[in-house]
PDB file of C-alpha atoms in Angstrom:
ATOM      1  CA  MET A   1      43.025   3.722  50.974  1.00 43.00           C
ATOM      2  CA  ASP A   2      41.878   5.998  48.187  1.00 49.00           C
ATOM      3  CA  TYR A   3      38.443   4.427  47.393  1.00 47.00           C
ATOM      4  CA  PRO A   4      37.525   5.181  43.107  1.00 50.00           C
ATOM      5  CA  ASN A   5      34.054   6.848  43.165  1.00 53.00           C
ATOM      6  CA  ASP A   6      32.706   5.005  40.432  1.00 56.00           C
ATOM      7  CA  GLN A   7      33.468   1.670  42.386  1.00 53.00           C
ATOM      8  CA  ALA A   8      30.762  -0.842  41.600  1.00 55.00           C
ATOM      9  CA  PRO A   9      28.873  -2.473  44.575  1.00 58.00           C
ATOM     10  CA  GLY A  10      30.143  -6.143  45.003  1.00 59.00           C
ATOM     11  CA  ALA A  11      33.011  -5.317  42.494  1.00 57.00           C
ATOM     12  CA  PRO A  12      36.591  -5.665  43.481  1.00 58.00           C
ATOM     13  CA  VAL A  13      37.675  -2.903  45.603  1.00 52.00           C
ATOM     14  CA  ARG A  14      40.104  -0.985  43.397  1.00 58.00           C
ATOM     15  CA  ASP A  15      39.508  -3.584  40.866  1.00 62.00           C
ATOM     16  CA  GLY A  16      41.846  -5.921  42.630  1.00 61.00           C
ATOM     17  CA  ILE A  17      44.892  -3.926  41.909  1.00 60.00           C
ATOM     18  CA  PRO A  18      47.242  -4.047  45.158  1.00 61.00           C
ATOM     19  CA  GLU A  19      47.845  -0.929  47.108  1.00 59.00           C
ATOM     20  CA  HIS A  20      51.610  -1.192  45.784  1.00 65.00           C
ATOM     21  CA  GLY A  21      50.150  -1.207  42.227  1.00 63.00           C
ATOM     22  CA  ARG A  22      52.075  -3.871  40.776  1.00 72.00           C
ATOM     23  CA  ILE A  23      50.031  -6.692  39.131  1.00 77.00           C
ATOM     24  CA  PRO A  24      50.310  -9.832  36.915  1.00 82.00           C
ATOM     25  CA  LYS A  25      50.617  -9.035  33.147  1.00 86.00           C
ATOM     26  CA  TYR A  26      47.786 -11.397  32.587  1.00 85.00           C
ATOM     27  CA  TYR A  27      45.385  -9.554  35.218  1.00 84.00           C
ATOM     28  CA  ALA A  28      45.866  -6.590  33.100  1.00 85.00           C
ATOM     29  CA  VAL A  29      45.191  -8.447  29.994  1.00 89.00           C
ATOM     30  CA  LYS A  30      42.286  -9.909  31.682  1.00 87.00           C
ATOM     31  CA  ALA A  31      40.939  -6.297  32.723  1.00 85.00           C
ATOM     32  CA  GLN A  32      41.192  -4.981  29.206  1.00 89.00           C
ATOM     33  CA  ILE A  33      39.536  -8.106  27.408  1.00 91.00           C
ATOM     34  CA  ALA A  34      36.343  -7.613  30.563  1.00 88.00           C
ATOM     35  CA  ALA A  35      36.192  -4.037  28.843  1.00 88.00           C
ATOM     36  CA  LEU A  36      35.848  -5.474  25.851  1.00 91.00           C
ATOM     37  CA  VAL A  37      33.351  -8.185  26.667  1.00 89.00           C
ATOM     38  CA  ASP A  38      31.122  -5.360  28.024  1.00 86.00           C
ATOM     39  CA  GLU A  39      31.712  -3.099  24.808  1.00 89.00           C
ATOM     40  CA  LEU A  40      30.476  -5.930  22.538  1.00 89.00           C
ATOM     41  CA  GLY A  41      27.551  -7.603  24.450  1.00 86.00           C
ATOM     42  CA  GLU A  42      26.228 -10.786  24.849  1.00 85.00           C
ATOM     43  CA  GLY A  43      26.820 -13.682  21.816  1.00 86.00           C
ATOM     44  CA  ALA A  44      29.291 -11.736  20.156  1.00 90.00           C
ATOM     45  CA  VAL A  45      32.442 -13.732  19.308  1.00 92.00           C
ATOM     46  CA  ILE A  46      35.338 -12.130  20.762  1.00 91.00           C
ATOM     47  CA  PRO A  47      38.737 -11.979  18.675  1.00 92.00           C
ATOM     48  CA  THR A  48      40.911 -14.801  18.542  1.00 91.00           C
ATOM     49  CA  GLU A  49      43.920 -15.494  20.872  1.00 92.00           C
ATOM     50  CA  ARG A  50      46.099 -14.449  18.048  1.00 92.00           C
ATOM     51  CA  ASP A  51      44.316 -10.986  17.767  1.00 93.00           C
ATOM     52  CA  LEU A  52      44.127 -10.684  21.485  1.00 93.00           C
ATOM     53  CA  THR A  53      48.002 -10.979  21.189  1.00 93.00           C
ATOM     54  CA  GLU A  54      48.795  -8.766  18.871  1.00 93.00           C
ATOM     55  CA  ARG A  55      46.477  -5.996  20.190  1.00 92.00           C
ATOM     56  CA  TYR A  56      47.830  -6.053  23.977  1.00 91.00           C
ATOM     57  CA  ALA A  57      51.076  -7.129  22.772  1.00 92.00           C
ATOM     58  CA  VAL A  58      51.632  -9.983  25.061  1.00 92.00           C
ATOM     59  CA  ALA A  59      52.598 -13.579  24.982  1.00 93.00           C
ATOM     60  CA  ARG A  60      49.556 -15.962  23.816  1.00 93.00           C
ATOM     61  CA  GLU A  61      50.120 -17.500  27.159  1.00 93.00           C
ATOM     62  CA  THR A  62      49.104 -14.402  28.801  1.00 92.00           C
ATOM     63  CA  VAL A  63      45.901 -14.206  26.785  1.00 92.00           C
ATOM     64  CA  ARG A  64      45.227 -17.326  27.158  1.00 91.00           C
ATOM     65  CA  GLN A  65      45.206 -17.211  31.122  1.00 88.00           C
ATOM     66  CA  ALA A  66      43.269 -14.252  31.077  1.00 89.00           C
ATOM     67  CA  LEU A  67      40.739 -15.890  28.846  1.00 91.00           C
ATOM     68  CA  ARG A  68      40.529 -19.121  30.872  1.00 85.00           C
ATOM     69  CA  GLU A  69      39.481 -16.750  34.061  1.00 82.00           C
ATOM     70  CA  LEU A  70      36.890 -15.051  32.351  1.00 87.00           C
ATOM     71  CA  LEU A  71      35.855 -18.661  31.311  1.00 84.00           C
ATOM     72  CA  LEU A  72      35.803 -19.888  34.816  1.00 77.00           C
ATOM     73  CA  GLU A  73      33.922 -16.582  36.079  1.00 76.00           C
ATOM     74  CA  GLY A  74      31.346 -17.181  33.354  1.00 76.00           C
ATOM     75  CA  ARG A  75      32.011 -14.193  31.458  1.00 84.00           C
ATOM     76  CA  LEU A  76      32.761 -16.090  28.421  1.00 87.00           C
ATOM     77  CA  ARG A  77      31.463 -18.958  26.914  1.00 83.00           C
ATOM     78  CA  ARG A  78      32.832 -21.565  24.453  1.00 83.00           C
ATOM     79  CA  GLN A  79      30.484 -21.852  21.091  1.00 82.00           C
ATOM     80  CA  GLY A  80      31.773 -24.320  18.884  1.00 80.00           C
ATOM     81  CA  ARG A  81      35.669 -23.321  17.971  1.00 81.00           C
ATOM     82  CA  GLY A  82      35.127 -19.753  19.142  1.00 85.00           C
ATOM     83  CA  THR A  83      34.096 -18.099  22.371  1.00 89.00           C
ATOM     84  CA  VAL A  84      31.518 -15.356  22.482  1.00 89.00           C
ATOM     85  CA  VAL A  85      30.526 -13.671  25.260  1.00 89.00           C
ATOM     86  CA  ALA A  86      28.134 -15.132  28.090  1.00 82.00           C
ATOM     87  CA  GLY A  87      25.092 -13.946  29.334  1.00 77.00           C
ATOM     88  CA  PRO A  88      24.261 -13.251  32.867  1.00 74.00           C
ATOM     89  CA  LYS A  89      24.561 -15.569  35.203  1.00 69.00           C
ATOM     90  CA  LEU A  90      20.986 -17.246  36.478  1.00 68.00           C
ATOM     91  CA  GLU A  91      19.874 -16.652  39.699  1.00 64.00           C
ATOM     92  CA  GLN A  92      18.320 -19.329  41.768  1.00 67.00           C
ATOM     93  CA  PRO A  93      16.585 -18.190  45.006  1.00 61.00           C
ATOM     94  CA  LEU A  94      17.756 -20.215  47.974  1.00 63.00           C
ATOM     95  CA  SER A  95      14.084 -21.149  49.293  1.00 61.00           C
ATOM     96  CA  LEU A  96      11.672 -23.864  48.799  1.00 58.00           C
ATOM     97  CA  ALA A  97      10.930 -23.193  45.360  1.00 62.00           C
ATOM     98  CA  SER A  98      11.318 -25.177  42.254  1.00 62.00           C
ATOM     99  CA  TYR A  99      14.220 -25.040  39.503  1.00 68.00           C
ATOM    100  CA  THR A 100      11.532 -24.122  36.742  1.00 66.00           C
ATOM    101  CA  GLU A 101      10.224 -20.780  38.643  1.00 69.00           C
ATOM    102  CA  GLY A 102      13.595 -19.740  39.157  1.00 67.00           C
ATOM    103  CA  VAL A 103      14.484 -20.339  35.623  1.00 71.00           C
ATOM    104  CA  ARG A 104      11.269 -18.893  34.246  1.00 73.00           C
ATOM    105  CA  ARG A 105      11.565 -15.583  36.254  1.00 73.00           C
ATOM    106  CA  GLN A 106      14.446 -14.677  34.500  1.00 71.00           C
ATOM    107  CA  GLY A 107      13.036 -15.285  30.765  1.00 74.00           C
ATOM    108  CA  ARG A 108      14.547 -18.346  30.216  1.00 77.00           C
ATOM    109  CA  THR A 109      13.141 -21.673  29.346  1.00 82.00           C
ATOM    110  CA  PRO A 110      13.496 -24.659  31.983  1.00 80.00           C
ATOM    111  CA  GLY A 111      14.400 -28.022  30.882  1.00 87.00           C
ATOM    112  CA  ARG A 112      15.554 -31.333  32.062  1.00 92.00           C
ATOM    113  CA  SER A 113      16.810 -34.446  30.682  1.00 94.00           C
ATOM    114  CA  LEU A 114      16.500 -37.741  32.328  1.00 95.00           C
ATOM    115  CA  VAL A 115      19.248 -39.676  33.081  1.00 93.00           C
ATOM    116  CA  GLY A 116      17.756 -42.712  34.973  1.00 91.00           C
ATOM    117  CA  LEU A 117      15.015 -43.384  37.383  1.00 94.00           C
ATOM    118  CA  ASP A 118      16.013 -46.337  39.637  1.00 91.00           C
ATOM    119  CA  ARG A 119      14.369 -48.189  42.478  1.00 93.00           C
ATOM    120  CA  PHE A 120      16.629 -50.021  45.595  1.00 90.00           C
ATOM    121  CA  PRO A 121      16.414 -50.777  49.259  1.00 92.00           C
ATOM    122  CA  CYS A 122      17.292 -47.479  51.357  1.00 91.00           C
ATOM    123  CA  PRO A 123      21.007 -47.521  52.400  1.00 89.00           C
ATOM    124  CA  ASP A 124      21.793 -46.689  56.266  1.00 90.00           C
ATOM    125  CA  ALA A 125      23.259 -43.436  55.186  1.00 88.00           C
ATOM    126  CA  LEU A 126      20.261 -42.007  53.249  1.00 90.00           C
ATOM    127  CA  ALA A 127      17.938 -43.504  56.277  1.00 91.00           C
ATOM    128  CA  ALA A 128      19.959 -41.421  58.954  1.00 90.00           C
ATOM    129  CA  GLU A 129      19.960 -38.092  56.828  1.00 89.00           C
ATOM    130  CA  THR A 130      16.258 -38.273  56.264  1.00 90.00           C
ATOM    131  CA  GLY A 131      14.230 -40.063  58.583  1.00 90.00           C
ATOM    132  CA  LEU A 132      13.132 -42.848  56.179  1.00 91.00           C
ATOM    133  CA  THR A 133      13.220 -46.340  57.473  1.00 93.00           C
ATOM    134  CA  ARG A 134      16.714 -48.792  56.528  1.00 92.00           C
ATOM    135  CA  GLY A 135      15.710 -50.969  53.770  1.00 94.00           C
ATOM    136  CA  GLU A 136      12.219 -49.217  52.292  1.00 94.00           C
ATOM    137  CA  PRO A 137      12.031 -49.232  48.296  1.00 95.00           C
ATOM    138  CA  VAL A 138      13.494 -45.514  47.332  1.00 93.00           C
ATOM    139  CA  TRP A 139      13.353 -43.720  43.944  1.00 94.00           C
ATOM    140  CA  HIS A 140      16.486 -42.241  42.731  1.00 93.00           C
ATOM    141  CA  LEU A 141      15.661 -39.784  39.880  1.00 94.00           C
ATOM    142  CA  GLU A 142      18.633 -38.467  38.000  1.00 93.00           C
ATOM    143  CA  ARG A 143      18.254 -35.353  35.768  1.00 94.00           C
ATOM    144  CA  VAL A 144      20.262 -33.134  33.687  1.00 94.00           C
ATOM    145  CA  LEU A 145      19.193 -29.516  34.187  1.00 93.00           C
ATOM    146  CA  LEU A 146      18.821 -27.290  30.996  1.00 92.00           C
ATOM    147  CA  ALA A 147      17.927 -23.453  30.530  1.00 86.00           C
ATOM    148  CA  ASP A 148      17.455 -22.485  26.885  1.00 87.00           C
ATOM    149  CA  GLU A 149      18.413 -26.046  25.872  1.00 85.00           C
ATOM    150  CA  GLU A 150      21.526 -25.016  27.564  1.00 85.00           C
ATOM    151  CA  ARG A 151      23.245 -27.778  30.215  1.00 91.00           C
ATOM    152  CA  VAL A 152      23.523 -25.982  33.611  1.00 90.00           C
ATOM    153  CA  GLY A 153      23.664 -28.614  35.919  1.00 91.00           C
ATOM    154  CA  LEU A 154      22.604 -31.996  37.157  1.00 91.00           C
ATOM    155  CA  GLU A 155      20.320 -33.314  39.914  1.00 91.00           C
ATOM    156  CA  SER A 156      19.669 -36.361  41.807  1.00 91.00           C
ATOM    157  CA  THR A 157      16.392 -36.726  44.177  1.00 92.00           C
ATOM    158  CA  TYR A 158      15.630 -39.117  46.383  1.00 93.00           C
ATOM    159  CA  VAL A 159      12.115 -39.984  47.647  1.00 95.00           C
ATOM    160  CA  SER A 160      10.189 -42.912  49.255  1.00 95.00           C
ATOM    161  CA  VAL A 161       8.222 -45.345  46.811  1.00 96.00           C
ATOM    162  CA  ALA A 162       5.654 -45.641  49.363  1.00 95.00           C
ATOM    163  CA  ARG A 163       5.049 -41.920  49.123  1.00 94.00           C
ATOM    164  CA  LEU A 164       5.112 -41.635  45.143  1.00 96.00           C
ATOM    165  CA  PRO A 165       4.561 -45.446  44.005  1.00 96.00           C
ATOM    166  CA  HIS A 166       3.715 -44.558  40.487  1.00 95.00           C
ATOM    167  CA  LEU A 167       6.788 -42.114  39.639  1.00 96.00           C
ATOM    168  CA  ASP A 168       7.684 -44.133  37.196  1.00 95.00           C
ATOM    169  CA  THR A 169       4.637 -44.198  35.123  1.00 95.00           C
ATOM    170  CA  ASP A 170       2.927 -40.997  35.594  1.00 94.00           C
ATOM    171  CA  PHE A 171       5.588 -38.481  35.926  1.00 95.00           C
ATOM    172  CA  GLU A 172       6.960 -36.839  32.841  1.00 94.00           C
ATOM    173  CA  PRO A 173      10.522 -36.306  33.574  1.00 92.00           C
ATOM    174  CA  GLY A 174      11.225 -33.254  31.618  1.00 90.00           C
ATOM    175  CA  SER A 175       8.416 -31.235  33.998  1.00 90.00           C
ATOM    176  CA  SER A 176       8.638 -29.984  37.546  1.00 88.00           C
ATOM    177  CA  PHE A 177       8.915 -32.526  39.799  1.00 91.00           C
ATOM    178  CA  TYR A 178       7.703 -29.874  42.631  1.00 88.00           C
ATOM    179  CA  GLY A 179       4.829 -29.099  40.297  1.00 89.00           C
ATOM    180  CA  TYR A 180       4.368 -33.192  40.100  1.00 92.00           C
ATOM    181  CA  LEU A 181       4.276 -33.005  44.117  1.00 92.00           C
ATOM    182  CA  ASP A 182       1.797 -30.415  44.162  1.00 90.00           C
ATOM    183  CA  ALA A 183      -0.682 -32.011  42.179  1.00 92.00           C
ATOM    184  CA  ARG A 184      -1.413 -34.855  44.551  1.00 92.00           C
ATOM    185  CA  GLY A 185      -1.501 -32.452  47.744  1.00 92.00           C
ATOM    186  CA  ILE A 186       2.100 -32.827  48.923  1.00 92.00           C
ATOM    187  CA  ARG A 187       2.933 -29.791  50.493  1.00 91.00           C
ATOM    188  CA  PHE A 188       6.557 -28.494  51.902  1.00 88.00           C
ATOM    189  CA  GLY A 189       6.998 -27.760  55.408  1.00 89.00           C
ATOM    190  CA  ASP A 190      10.668 -27.252  55.608  1.00 89.00           C
ATOM    191  CA  ALA A 191      14.099 -28.022  54.619  1.00 88.00           C
ATOM    192  CA  ASP A 192      18.190 -28.449  55.819  1.00 89.00           C
ATOM    193  CA  GLU A 193      20.511 -27.095  52.623  1.00 86.00           C
ATOM    194  CA  ARG A 194      24.114 -26.697  52.510  1.00 87.00           C
ATOM    195  CA  ILE A 195      26.012 -25.587  49.758  1.00 87.00           C
ATOM    196  CA  GLU A 196      29.352 -25.784  48.910  1.00 86.00           C
ATOM    197  CA  THR A 197      31.802 -25.521  46.392  1.00 85.00           C
ATOM    198  CA  VAL A 198      33.150 -28.852  44.034  1.00 84.00           C
ATOM    199  CA  LEU A 199      34.778 -30.206  41.393  1.00 82.00           C
ATOM    200  CA  ALA A 200      32.630 -32.256  39.099  1.00 85.00           C
ATOM    201  CA  THR A 201      33.480 -35.814  38.599  1.00 83.00           C
ATOM    202  CA  PRO A 202      34.381 -36.962  35.547  1.00 80.00           C
ATOM    203  CA  ARG A 203      30.868 -38.373  34.617  1.00 89.00           C
ATOM    204  CA  GLU A 204      29.150 -35.276  36.182  1.00 90.00           C
ATOM    205  CA  ALA A 205      31.341 -33.093  33.485  1.00 87.00           C
ATOM    206  CA  LEU A 206      30.297 -35.498  30.705  1.00 90.00           C
ATOM    207  CA  LEU A 207      26.573 -35.482  31.430  1.00 91.00           C
ATOM    208  CA  ILE A 208      27.035 -31.485  31.919  1.00 91.00           C
ATOM    209  CA  GLY A 209      29.021 -31.059  29.246  1.00 88.00           C
ATOM    210  CA  THR A 210      31.743 -29.009  31.141  1.00 84.00           C
ATOM    211  CA  PRO A 211      35.783 -29.330  31.752  1.00 79.00           C
ATOM    212  CA  PRO A 212      36.608 -31.248  34.877  1.00 76.00           C
ATOM    213  CA  ALA A 213      38.472 -28.397  36.822  1.00 77.00           C
ATOM    214  CA  LEU A 214      35.394 -25.884  36.009  1.00 81.00           C
ATOM    215  CA  PRO A 215      34.163 -24.955  39.763  1.00 85.00           C
ATOM    216  CA  MET A 216      30.876 -26.475  40.819  1.00 87.00           C
ATOM    217  CA  LEU A 217      27.724 -25.339  43.245  1.00 87.00           C
ATOM    218  CA  LEU A 218      27.269 -28.068  45.390  1.00 87.00           C
ATOM    219  CA  ILE A 219      23.453 -27.988  47.455  1.00 88.00           C
ATOM    220  CA  HIS A 220      22.481 -30.727  49.626  1.00 89.00           C
ATOM    221  CA  ARG A 221      19.039 -30.426  50.583  1.00 90.00           C
ATOM    222  CA  VAL A 222      16.924 -32.833  52.965  1.00 92.00           C
ATOM    223  CA  SER A 223      13.397 -31.850  52.602  1.00 91.00           C
ATOM    224  CA  ARG A 224      10.181 -32.363  54.862  1.00 92.00           C
ATOM    225  CA  ASP A 225       6.332 -31.787  54.348  1.00 91.00           C
ATOM    226  CA  ALA A 226       3.703 -29.815  56.079  1.00 90.00           C
ATOM    227  CA  GLU A 227       3.571 -32.449  58.910  1.00 92.00           C
ATOM    228  CA  GLY A 228       7.328 -33.097  59.476  1.00 90.00           C
ATOM    229  CA  GLN A 229       7.525 -36.342  57.873  1.00 91.00           C
ATOM    230  CA  PRO A 230      10.468 -37.237  55.274  1.00 89.00           C
ATOM    231  CA  LEU A 231       9.941 -35.870  51.622  1.00 92.00           C
ATOM    232  CA  GLU A 232      12.959 -35.388  49.712  1.00 93.00           C
ATOM    233  CA  ARG A 233      16.710 -35.754  49.650  1.00 92.00           C
ATOM    234  CA  VAL A 234      18.349 -33.642  46.976  1.00 91.00           C
ATOM    235  CA  ARG A 235      21.912 -33.460  45.617  1.00 91.00           C
ATOM    236  CA  GLY A 236      22.214 -30.664  42.970  1.00 89.00           C
ATOM    237  CA  LEU A 237      25.262 -29.660  40.959  1.00 89.00           C
ATOM    238  CA  TYR A 238      25.289 -26.135  39.347  1.00 89.00           C
ATOM    239  CA  ARG A 239      27.949 -24.869  37.205  1.00 88.00           C
ATOM    240  CA  GLY A 240      29.644 -22.255  39.004  1.00 84.00           C
ATOM    241  CA  ASP A 241      30.104 -19.852  35.673  1.00 80.00           C
ATOM    242  CA  ARG A 242      26.412 -20.018  34.815  1.00 81.00           C
ATOM    243  CA  PHE A 243      24.390 -19.765  38.234  1.00 77.00           C
ATOM    244  CA  SER A 244      24.422 -17.449  41.089  1.00 75.00           C
ATOM    245  CA  PHE A 245      22.132 -18.191  44.662  1.00 76.00           C
ATOM    246  CA  VAL A 246      20.303 -15.334  46.150  1.00 76.00           C
ATOM    247  CA  THR A 247      18.256 -15.156  49.650  1.00 73.00           C
ATOM    248  CA  ASN A 248      16.547 -12.239  51.525  1.00 67.00           C
ATOM    249  CA  LEU A 249      17.615 -11.989  55.272  1.00 68.00           C
ATOM    250  CA  THR A 250      15.481 -10.687  57.880  1.00 68.00           C
ATOM    251  CA  ASN A 251      16.485  -9.698  61.418  1.00 72.00           C
ATOM    252  CA  ARG A 252      14.037 -11.874  63.594  1.00 66.00           C
TER     253      ARG A 252
END
């Protein structure tokens, strides 16, 4: 196979063009708009659909399909009634580190907006998954995740009330939950984590401010403390167009 000398690591091989050379018209237009996006730079307003239609001499629906894919991939984002070039995706480490640390490392300002803090008896499914006792009081903390005031995710945390009896009175909802645990001498030991791709529910899409068709990255985490006792169960939903997850692999 003819492998281009300028092929970037991680990019689609041969720019995704099949060996027979026949590609859908929208994909060719998408590649041209992507090149334009690189030239314009973050925050720049891209030309209107009408302007792009005239520039590339194609139907408006062809341009729309190209733009839809670039939006889903996070190369573009809506701003008001226009479309602008998006910045790089946020890289979140797959580790026992907080969301706050991951966002700050990239020069962004992390934040959270409280959706609700509720208390209820631990149901069977949560008890079986975490090792908590069925019926014991648990907190459910739900918050929208922010980066530079942009809504980028939704997080639900379940934790025993006995472990954190004053969570409802002495925890600042906009702050780091892991920082709150650390200040109380609670240390993480290990966690089980699973990642999958999903579509947001109508409620989740409304809270995050995204269309329901936008792919999401869903992380399930069950954490234990340094003594192996149940600590938290987290359901974290992250915008697929704004996030990527990274980790370091070693051969032990």
